[in-house]
Short mmCIF file of C-alpha atoms in Angstrom, two decimals:
data_model
loop_
_atom_site.label_atom_id
_atom_site.label_comp_id
_atom_site.label_asym_id
_atom_site.label_seq_id
_atom_site.Cartn_x
_atom_site.Cartn_y
_atom_site.Cartn_z
CA MET A 57 -3.87 -35.68 -40.33
CA LYS A 58 -1.04 -34.05 -38.78
CA SER A 59 -0.66 -33.90 -35.23
CA CYS A 60 1.87 -33.24 -32.69
CA LYS A 61 1.88 -34.50 -28.83
CA VAL A 62 3.76 -32.25 -26.52
CA LEU A 63 4.79 -33.12 -22.99
CA MET A 64 4.38 -30.28 -20.57
CA PRO A 65 5.46 -31.66 -17.05
CA ILE A 66 5.46 -28.85 -15.06
CA GLY A 67 4.68 -25.08 -15.19
CA ALA A 68 8.13 -23.79 -13.94
CA LEU A 69 11.60 -25.44 -14.25
CA GLY A 70 12.70 -25.74 -10.48
CA GLY A 71 9.28 -26.37 -9.24
CA GLY A 72 9.74 -29.79 -9.03
CA ILE A 73 8.43 -32.27 -11.87
CA ASN A 74 6.46 -35.44 -10.35
CA PRO A 75 8.09 -38.21 -11.51
CA VAL A 76 4.86 -40.38 -11.76
CA SER A 77 2.93 -37.70 -13.81
CA PHE A 78 6.30 -37.57 -15.87
CA GLU A 79 5.97 -41.16 -16.87
CA ASN A 80 2.14 -41.08 -17.57
CA GLY A 81 3.25 -38.41 -20.07
CA MET A 82 5.80 -40.43 -21.28
CA ASN A 83 3.52 -43.28 -21.90
CA MET A 84 1.46 -41.09 -24.20
CA LYS A 85 4.73 -41.14 -26.75
CA PRO A 86 5.01 -37.21 -26.87
CA ASP A 87 7.01 -35.61 -29.91
CA VAL A 88 8.57 -33.22 -27.84
CA ILE A 89 9.15 -32.42 -23.86
CA ALA A 90 8.59 -28.45 -23.39
CA ILE A 91 9.28 -26.55 -20.12
CA ASP A 92 8.99 -23.09 -19.29
CA GLY A 93 11.55 -21.93 -17.01
CA GLY A 94 11.24 -18.35 -15.96
CA SER A 95 9.09 -15.17 -15.67
CA THR A 96 9.28 -11.61 -14.14
CA ASP A 97 6.35 -12.66 -11.49
CA SER A 98 9.09 -12.52 -9.38
CA GLY A 99 10.26 -8.93 -9.58
CA PRO A 100 13.28 -7.40 -11.41
CA ALA A 101 16.22 -8.92 -9.05
CA TYR A 102 16.60 -11.86 -11.08
CA LEU A 103 16.93 -9.83 -14.26
CA ALA A 104 19.25 -7.00 -12.93
CA THR A 105 21.68 -9.86 -11.26
CA GLY A 106 21.26 -12.16 -13.69
CA ALA A 107 20.55 -15.03 -11.14
CA SER A 108 18.13 -17.85 -10.63
CA LYS A 109 15.03 -17.70 -8.25
CA TYR A 110 15.35 -21.63 -8.34
CA SER A 111 17.79 -23.55 -6.22
CA ARG A 112 20.34 -25.61 -8.29
CA ALA A 113 19.30 -28.54 -6.84
CA MET A 114 15.61 -28.19 -7.63
CA LEU A 115 16.72 -27.15 -11.30
CA LYS A 116 18.81 -30.06 -11.47
CA HIS A 117 15.97 -32.54 -10.32
CA ASP A 118 13.63 -31.26 -12.86
CA LEU A 119 16.37 -31.39 -15.71
CA GLU A 120 17.33 -34.90 -14.93
CA ILE A 121 13.94 -36.36 -15.33
CA ALA A 122 13.47 -34.34 -18.62
CA VAL A 123 16.81 -34.69 -20.37
CA ILE A 124 17.27 -38.46 -19.35
CA GLY A 125 13.38 -39.05 -20.56
CA GLY A 126 14.19 -36.85 -23.74
CA ILE A 127 17.09 -38.56 -24.80
CA LYS A 128 15.87 -42.35 -23.99
CA ALA A 129 13.04 -41.49 -26.23
CA ASN A 130 14.88 -39.73 -28.82
CA ILE A 131 12.79 -36.45 -28.78
CA PRO A 132 14.12 -32.85 -28.24
CA VAL A 133 13.67 -31.20 -24.96
CA LEU A 134 13.21 -27.32 -24.99
CA VAL A 135 13.46 -25.12 -22.39
CA GLY A 136 12.95 -21.29 -22.46
CA SER A 137 13.82 -18.32 -20.13
CA CYS A 138 16.17 -20.42 -18.34
CA SER A 139 16.17 -20.24 -14.60
CA THR A 140 13.53 -17.17 -14.38
CA CYS A 141 14.86 -14.21 -16.29
CA GLY A 142 16.77 -15.81 -19.26
CA THR A 143 20.06 -13.82 -19.38
CA ASP A 144 23.01 -15.39 -20.72
CA SER A 145 24.23 -16.30 -17.54
CA THR A 146 21.57 -18.13 -16.48
CA VAL A 147 21.05 -20.30 -19.89
CA ASP A 148 24.97 -21.11 -18.97
CA LEU A 149 23.95 -22.34 -15.62
CA CYS A 150 21.08 -24.76 -16.97
CA ALA A 151 23.72 -25.92 -19.82
CA GLU A 152 26.35 -26.63 -17.11
CA ILE A 153 23.75 -28.98 -15.25
CA VAL A 154 22.83 -30.50 -18.51
CA VAL A 155 26.01 -31.57 -19.57
CA GLU A 156 26.65 -32.65 -15.79
CA ILE A 157 23.63 -35.07 -15.93
CA MET A 158 24.61 -36.19 -19.39
CA ALA A 159 28.11 -37.17 -18.19
CA GLU A 160 26.61 -38.92 -14.82
CA GLN A 161 24.07 -40.79 -16.59
CA GLY A 162 26.46 -41.93 -19.69
CA LEU A 163 24.35 -40.32 -22.46
CA LYS A 164 25.41 -38.35 -25.42
CA GLY A 165 23.89 -35.74 -27.45
CA LYS A 166 23.82 -32.26 -28.31
CA VAL A 167 22.69 -29.26 -26.45
CA ALA A 168 22.22 -26.00 -27.68
CA LYS A 169 22.65 -22.56 -26.16
CA VAL A 170 20.45 -19.94 -27.30
CA TYR A 171 21.06 -16.43 -26.08
CA SER A 172 18.80 -13.30 -26.32
CA GLN A 173 20.69 -10.88 -24.01
CA GLN A 174 21.19 -7.43 -25.81
CA SER A 175 24.17 -4.78 -25.70
CA PRO A 176 23.08 -1.30 -24.49
CA ASP A 177 24.83 -0.30 -27.93
CA LEU A 178 22.95 -2.69 -30.26
CA VAL A 179 19.64 -1.45 -28.46
CA LYS A 180 20.64 2.31 -28.48
CA GLN A 181 21.15 1.61 -32.73
CA LYS A 182 17.71 0.31 -32.63
CA TRP A 183 16.22 3.17 -31.09
CA ASP A 184 18.24 5.31 -33.50
CA ASP A 185 16.81 3.59 -36.17
CA GLY A 186 13.27 4.40 -34.94
CA LYS A 187 12.82 0.38 -34.10
CA ILE A 188 11.72 0.55 -30.37
CA LYS A 189 8.28 1.28 -29.10
CA PRO A 190 6.40 1.55 -25.82
CA LEU A 191 3.96 -1.15 -24.76
CA GLY A 192 1.07 0.00 -22.67
CA GLY A 193 2.28 1.14 -19.09
CA ALA A 194 5.84 1.45 -20.62
CA PRO A 195 7.78 4.15 -18.62
CA ASP A 196 9.08 6.94 -20.66
CA ILE A 197 12.55 6.51 -21.55
CA THR A 198 15.80 7.97 -23.30
CA ARG A 199 18.59 6.54 -25.51
CA GLU A 200 20.70 6.80 -22.07
CA THR A 201 18.14 4.24 -20.36
CA PHE A 202 19.81 1.29 -22.04
CA ASP A 203 23.06 2.05 -20.42
CA ASP A 204 21.23 2.28 -17.14
CA CYS A 205 19.97 -1.06 -17.35
CA ASP A 206 22.22 -4.07 -15.83
CA ASN A 207 20.72 -6.57 -18.20
CA ILE A 208 18.26 -6.37 -21.13
CA VAL A 209 16.94 -9.40 -23.01
CA ALA A 210 14.40 -9.78 -25.85
CA LEU A 211 11.97 -12.43 -25.74
CA MET A 212 12.15 -14.81 -28.47
CA GLY A 213 9.00 -16.56 -30.40
CA SER A 214 9.21 -20.22 -31.68
CA GLU A 215 12.07 -19.69 -34.50
CA PRO A 216 15.29 -20.03 -32.44
CA PHE A 217 13.88 -23.55 -31.15
CA ILE A 218 13.14 -24.61 -34.52
CA GLU A 219 16.24 -23.58 -35.86
CA ALA A 220 18.36 -25.17 -32.75
CA ILE A 221 16.36 -28.43 -33.53
CA ASN A 222 17.16 -28.23 -37.38
CA GLN A 223 20.87 -28.01 -36.32
CA GLY A 224 20.44 -31.52 -34.39
CA ALA A 225 20.14 -30.31 -30.93
CA ASP A 226 18.83 -32.65 -28.52
CA VAL A 227 18.38 -30.50 -25.57
CA VAL A 228 17.76 -26.51 -26.33
CA LEU A 229 18.32 -24.20 -23.93
CA CYS A 230 16.82 -20.69 -24.54
CA GLY A 231 17.46 -17.80 -22.98
CA ARG A 232 14.13 -15.18 -22.58
CA THR A 233 11.42 -16.20 -24.58
CA THR A 234 7.47 -15.80 -24.85
CA ASP A 235 5.73 -18.88 -22.70
CA THR A 236 3.85 -20.12 -25.36
CA ALA A 237 6.92 -19.88 -28.00
CA ILE A 238 8.41 -23.49 -26.21
CA MET A 239 5.17 -25.39 -26.64
CA ALA A 240 4.19 -23.85 -29.97
CA ALA A 241 7.56 -24.59 -31.61
CA VAL A 242 7.34 -28.36 -32.68
CA PRO A 243 3.72 -28.33 -33.43
CA LEU A 244 4.60 -25.38 -36.17
CA MET A 245 7.52 -27.30 -37.27
CA MET A 246 5.24 -30.36 -37.86
CA GLY A 247 2.72 -28.39 -40.01
CA CYS A 248 -0.21 -28.30 -37.45
CA ASP A 249 -2.63 -25.27 -37.53
CA PRO A 250 -0.83 -22.30 -36.39
CA ALA A 251 -3.77 -20.74 -34.21
CA ALA A 252 -4.08 -24.07 -32.39
CA ALA A 253 -0.59 -24.70 -31.66
CA TRP A 254 -0.15 -21.00 -30.28
CA HIS A 255 -3.71 -21.28 -28.37
CA GLY A 256 -2.82 -24.67 -27.05
CA ALA A 257 0.77 -23.50 -26.05
CA LYS A 258 -1.01 -20.46 -24.08
CA ILE A 259 -3.39 -23.08 -22.22
CA ALA A 260 -0.30 -25.25 -21.39
CA GLU A 261 2.06 -22.53 -20.38
CA CYS A 262 1.54 -22.72 -16.60
CA GLY A 263 0.81 -26.96 -16.53
CA SER A 264 -1.96 -27.78 -14.35
CA GLN A 265 -3.28 -24.05 -13.80
CA CYS A 266 -5.52 -25.13 -16.67
CA THR A 267 -7.15 -27.95 -14.83
CA ASP A 268 -9.54 -28.25 -11.59
CA GLY A 269 -6.47 -29.58 -9.51
CA ALA A 270 -3.95 -26.76 -10.10
CA GLY A 271 -1.25 -27.88 -7.72
CA GLY A 272 2.00 -27.78 -9.60
CA ASP A 273 1.89 -30.51 -11.95
CA GLY A 274 1.92 -30.90 -15.89
CA VAL A 275 -0.48 -31.36 -18.60
CA PHE A 276 -0.44 -33.24 -22.31
CA LEU A 277 -1.14 -31.35 -25.36
CA ILE A 278 -2.06 -32.62 -28.95
CA VAL A 279 -2.11 -30.22 -31.67
CA ASP A 280 -3.40 -31.13 -35.34
CA GLU A 281 -4.46 -29.34 -37.97
CA GLU A 282 -7.77 -28.19 -36.89
CA GLY A 283 -7.65 -27.65 -33.21
CA PHE A 284 -5.83 -28.88 -30.06
CA TYR A 285 -6.48 -31.60 -27.15
CA VAL A 286 -5.58 -30.72 -23.52
CA LYS A 287 -5.39 -33.26 -20.77
CA PRO A 288 -3.98 -33.44 -17.15
CA LEU A 289 -1.09 -35.90 -16.41
CA GLN A 290 -2.04 -36.58 -12.86
CA GLU A 291 -4.44 -38.98 -11.58
CA GLY A 292 -7.85 -37.49 -10.48
CA VAL A 293 -7.69 -34.20 -12.24
CA HIS A 294 -9.61 -33.02 -15.18
CA CYS A 295 -9.61 -30.21 -17.80
CA THR A 296 -13.02 -28.92 -18.63
CA PRO A 297 -14.44 -26.27 -20.81
CA TYR A 298 -14.14 -24.09 -17.96
CA THR A 299 -10.71 -24.72 -16.77
CA VAL A 300 -9.42 -24.38 -20.03
CA SER A 301 -10.96 -21.37 -21.66
CA ALA A 302 -10.34 -19.52 -18.02
CA HIS A 303 -6.99 -19.53 -18.23
CA LEU A 304 -7.15 -17.05 -21.27
CA MET A 305 -7.74 -14.78 -17.96
CA TYR A 306 -4.31 -15.72 -16.79
CA GLU A 307 -1.89 -12.51 -17.36
CA ASN A 308 -3.74 -11.38 -20.06
CA ALA A 309 -5.64 -7.83 -20.43
CA ASP A 310 -7.48 -9.10 -23.20
CA PRO A 311 -8.45 -12.81 -22.91
CA PHE A 312 -9.51 -12.94 -26.95
CA LYS A 313 -6.62 -11.20 -27.97
CA LEU A 314 -2.96 -12.53 -27.40
CA VAL A 315 0.10 -10.96 -29.05
CA GLU A 316 3.01 -13.22 -29.88
CA PRO A 317 6.36 -11.73 -31.96
CA SER A 318 4.83 -13.06 -35.14
CA GLY A 319 1.33 -12.59 -34.73
CA VAL A 320 -1.96 -12.24 -32.77
CA ILE A 321 -4.10 -15.10 -31.27
CA MET A 322 -7.74 -14.38 -31.90
CA ALA A 323 -9.59 -16.96 -29.50
CA GLY A 324 -12.97 -14.82 -29.56
CA ASP A 325 -14.61 -17.77 -31.67
CA ALA A 326 -12.96 -20.56 -30.08
CA THR A 327 -15.25 -23.72 -28.88
CA TYR A 328 -14.23 -25.83 -26.18
CA GLU A 329 -15.66 -29.27 -26.16
CA GLN A 330 -15.41 -31.95 -23.30
CA VAL A 331 -14.30 -35.15 -25.13
CA ASP A 332 -14.03 -37.67 -22.18
CA ASP A 333 -13.73 -37.08 -18.14
CA VAL A 334 -10.61 -35.18 -18.33
CA THR A 335 -9.72 -34.17 -21.96
CA VAL A 336 -10.90 -30.92 -23.56
CA TYR A 337 -10.97 -30.48 -27.50
CA VAL A 338 -10.71 -26.52 -28.69
CA THR A 339 -11.53 -25.28 -32.02
CA GLY A 340 -12.16 -22.17 -33.84
CA THR A 341 -9.23 -20.07 -32.89
CA LYS A 342 -7.56 -18.04 -35.65
CA PHE A 343 -3.96 -16.31 -35.81
CA GLU A 344 -3.09 -13.03 -37.51
CA HIS A 345 0.25 -13.09 -38.92
CA THR A 346 1.60 -9.42 -38.46
CA ARG A 347 3.83 -7.60 -41.17
CA GLN A 348 5.98 -6.84 -38.57
CA TYR A 349 7.85 -9.03 -36.32
CA SER A 350 8.70 -7.76 -33.00
CA MET A 351 10.34 -8.81 -29.66
CA LYS A 352 9.90 -7.48 -26.46
CA LEU A 353 12.58 -6.14 -24.37
CA GLU A 354 12.62 -6.45 -20.69
CA GLY A 355 15.76 -4.28 -18.82
CA ALA A 356 16.16 -3.90 -15.00
CA ARG A 357 18.77 -2.08 -12.82
CA ALA A 358 19.78 -1.98 -9.10
CA SER A 359 18.17 1.06 -7.97
CA GLY A 360 18.94 1.72 -4.17
CA HIS A 361 19.45 -0.02 -0.73
CA GLN A 362 16.53 -1.39 1.14
CA ALA A 363 16.37 -2.22 5.30
CA ILE A 364 13.17 -3.36 7.13
CA THR A 365 12.13 -3.46 10.45
CA LEU A 366 9.06 -5.99 11.51
CA VAL A 367 6.96 -5.22 14.49
CA GLY A 368 3.81 -7.41 16.27
CA ILE A 369 1.20 -5.29 17.69
CA ALA A 370 -1.78 -6.62 19.85
CA ASP A 371 -2.89 -3.50 21.52
CA GLU A 372 -6.32 -3.03 21.16
CA LEU A 373 -6.25 0.82 20.66
CA VAL A 374 -3.86 0.25 17.73
CA LEU A 375 -6.20 -2.64 16.27
CA LYS A 376 -9.11 -0.49 16.20
CA ASP A 377 -8.05 2.00 13.75
CA PRO A 378 -4.68 0.56 12.19
CA ASP A 379 -4.62 3.15 9.39
CA THR A 380 -5.05 6.10 11.76
CA TRP A 381 -2.27 4.56 13.73
CA MET A 382 0.27 4.20 10.95
CA ASN A 383 -0.45 7.54 9.63
CA ASN A 384 0.26 9.11 12.86
CA LEU A 385 3.22 7.34 13.09
CA VAL A 386 4.43 8.41 9.95
CA ASN A 387 3.59 12.07 10.37
CA HIS A 388 5.26 11.92 13.88
CA VAL A 389 8.51 10.43 12.80
CA ASP A 390 8.93 12.33 9.46
CA GLN A 391 9.41 15.56 11.26
CA TYR A 392 12.53 13.58 12.76
CA VAL A 393 13.81 12.06 9.40
CA LYS A 394 14.01 15.63 8.09
CA GLN A 395 15.91 16.82 10.72
CA THR A 396 18.74 14.56 9.71
CA GLY A 397 19.12 16.92 6.91
CA ILE A 398 19.09 13.72 4.19
CA PRO A 399 17.49 14.95 0.68
CA GLU A 400 14.03 13.74 0.38
CA THR A 401 14.93 12.38 -3.07
CA ASP A 402 17.49 10.19 -1.48
CA TYR A 403 15.17 7.89 0.37
CA SER A 404 11.25 6.98 0.56
CA TYR A 405 9.39 4.21 3.20
CA ASP A 406 6.62 2.56 3.23
CA ILE A 407 4.77 0.97 6.15
CA ARG A 408 2.09 -1.58 6.11
CA ALA A 409 0.02 -3.83 8.18
CA TYR A 410 0.18 -7.63 7.53
CA GLY A 411 -2.97 -9.02 8.83
CA TYR A 412 -4.80 -5.87 8.19
CA ASN A 413 -5.08 -4.57 4.43
CA GLY A 414 -1.46 -5.58 4.06
CA VAL A 415 -2.07 -7.37 0.79
CA VAL A 416 -5.87 -6.18 -0.40
CA ASN A 417 -6.54 -2.54 0.87
CA TRP A 418 -10.21 -3.40 1.81
CA PRO A 419 -12.48 -0.18 2.46
CA LYS A 420 -12.98 0.73 5.90
CA ASP A 421 -16.61 -0.28 5.79
CA TYR A 422 -16.08 -3.93 4.88
CA ASP A 423 -17.93 -6.30 7.19
CA TYR A 424 -14.77 -7.99 9.02
CA PRO A 425 -13.86 -8.50 12.73
CA MET A 426 -10.86 -6.74 14.31
CA PRO A 427 -7.83 -8.65 13.88
CA ARG A 428 -6.33 -10.02 17.25
CA GLU A 429 -3.07 -8.98 15.99
CA ILE A 430 -1.04 -7.35 13.32
CA GLY A 431 2.79 -7.48 11.57
CA VAL A 432 3.56 -3.81 10.87
CA MET A 433 6.35 -3.84 8.36
CA LEU A 434 8.38 -0.59 7.73
CA THR A 435 10.39 -0.87 4.24
CA VAL A 436 13.14 2.06 3.74
CA THR A 437 14.45 2.58 0.42
CA ALA A 438 17.40 4.86 0.14
CA LYS A 439 20.20 5.85 -2.01
CA THR A 440 22.76 4.28 0.31
CA GLU A 441 22.93 1.48 2.74
CA GLU A 442 23.82 4.02 5.56
CA ILE A 443 20.84 6.20 4.74
CA ALA A 444 18.44 3.03 4.55
CA ILE A 445 19.42 1.88 8.15
CA GLN A 446 19.82 5.45 9.43
CA ILE A 447 15.73 6.12 8.95
CA THR A 448 14.76 2.47 10.05
CA LYS A 449 16.50 3.44 13.29
CA THR A 450 15.01 6.77 13.51
CA PHE A 451 11.73 4.93 13.67
CA ASN A 452 12.69 2.50 16.23
CA PRO A 453 11.58 3.69 19.16
CA PHE A 454 8.51 4.65 17.67
CA LEU A 455 7.84 1.19 16.22
CA LEU A 456 8.38 -0.07 19.94
CA HIS A 457 6.01 2.51 21.96
CA PHE A 458 4.29 4.78 19.62
CA PRO A 459 0.53 5.06 21.09
CA ALA A 460 -2.65 5.55 19.58
CA ASP A 461 -3.85 7.67 22.73
CA PHE A 462 -0.88 10.15 23.80
CA LYS A 463 -3.28 10.44 27.03
CA LYS A 464 -2.85 6.68 28.10
CA GLN A 465 0.39 5.14 29.01
CA LEU A 466 2.85 4.02 26.29
CA PRO A 467 2.37 0.56 25.13
CA SER A 468 5.11 -1.92 24.07
CA PHE A 469 5.09 -3.75 21.01
CA ALA A 470 7.29 -6.84 19.93
CA PHE A 471 10.06 -6.64 17.39
CA ALA A 472 10.23 -9.88 15.42
CA PHE A 473 14.08 -9.97 15.90
CA SER A 474 17.29 -7.97 17.40
CA PRO A 475 18.74 -5.78 16.01
CA SER A 476 15.21 -4.74 15.03
CA HIS A 477 16.34 -3.69 11.56
CA VAL A 478 17.43 -5.84 8.76
CA TYR A 479 19.58 -4.63 5.77
CA LYS A 480 17.81 -6.29 3.01
CA GLY A 481 20.43 -5.22 0.22
CA GLN A 482 20.36 -3.46 -3.15
CA THR A 483 16.49 -3.01 -4.33
CA TYR A 484 15.96 -3.19 -8.22
CA GLU A 485 13.55 -1.85 -10.83
CA PHE A 486 12.36 -2.62 -14.23
CA MET A 487 13.38 -0.09 -17.08
CA LEU A 488 12.14 -1.41 -20.21
CA ASN A 489 8.36 -2.44 -21.37
CA HIS A 490 8.76 -1.83 -25.39
CA ILE A 491 9.11 -3.69 -28.27
CA VAL A 492 11.65 -3.66 -30.81
CA GLU A 493 11.09 -4.10 -34.56
CA ILE A 494 13.33 -6.60 -36.47
CA ASP A 495 13.46 -8.10 -39.92
CA ASP A 496 14.59 -11.48 -39.24
CA PRO A 497 13.55 -13.50 -36.00
CA LEU A 498 16.92 -14.66 -35.27
CA GLU A 499 18.93 -11.37 -35.94
CA LEU A 500 18.74 -10.71 -32.13
CA VAL A 501 19.94 -14.40 -31.32
CA LYS A 502 22.89 -16.09 -30.74
CA PHE A 503 23.41 -19.72 -30.80
CA GLU A 504 25.84 -22.02 -29.38
CA TYR A 505 26.46 -25.85 -29.18
CA ILE A 506 28.13 -28.70 -26.97
CA ASP A 507 28.32 -31.89 -28.55
CA VAL A 508 28.27 -34.08 -25.28
CA LYS A 509 30.19 -37.43 -26.28
#
């Protein structure tokens, strides 16, 4: 029976590969090391700026372990969505680090840089051809939206990884990809069951999140012609039918139907079998190839400037009903902001209390004790830095002394820093949540190779 062993050492490149767990994985003789390097989880800033969320030092830490291990074992190392956003610049950053590591370690090999950043002109042509379609919840866009984006990427499937490996690449560094494409590529190359390859890749995408010890470690995936095995790398951690099947709930609107560029994973009839204390075997998944290949488009841009102010409050009158206090504060200050003459279209602001409904807006009748104190954060987003700071300064005296009861003496609150406002910098927004239909999986992809002697 054809089978492929995939070592997924960590859920996100730059998160800190555990060397002991990695060695455990290498002892199981993998056919490939596959690592997801990116996500949109941390917002649009990284895509808009083409910057890495992770430090260069941590990227090098993880790449060093993976690259040395892969080249010495003569197996490919695959990284997708390089360094958070998968722009050309973050692919180049990872390539620079890999070449540096290979030079320091005296290693030789072929490094593939696979780009999926798109030019506005090319995407506009696809728009004109009727090839761009919205996904659920996508914003309304026009042809001009593509010019408004600072960066646009298209999410690759498994085909670019396969092409780079076929061209002799030892390390493949891809721009934005689907998380699953990274792990599915080599099992598909080796003739394993496509449904098992894609489903197994989905389970392994975030490393140990499919285990009962999701602490940022990795997992080992074995795909064959009928299903896939998944087991943890870390001692004392287990995969169970519950932990494995539950991962289909992660970032999915439908846990039984997952869409990839080349088809749809249908997991409704999948069965999960505990084969030993730490390993689960999954069978019964189906994969339906779509007639039309498509790639998801992501775009982002700088959209304004932001300033914040943070104040700590321990006043009992405020804490009895923070919602009313915040509403009264905003209504009171709003009249002064409007007197500045700044057009209302040039700014917005938000105020919320951390320690009280700052993360989850519980209903008022929810049974919980009054907090001892709260941190109230004002966030102002405006067209310019000057406007953002001006509005935070307008709020300043009221965030310091605004009372819950005007018949009592003014309270004093505690600013977290001085000056009380902090200019946070530019703010960013996603512009695209669409797909582009293409005839060739490599049509929007560009390859470059580096031979390291």
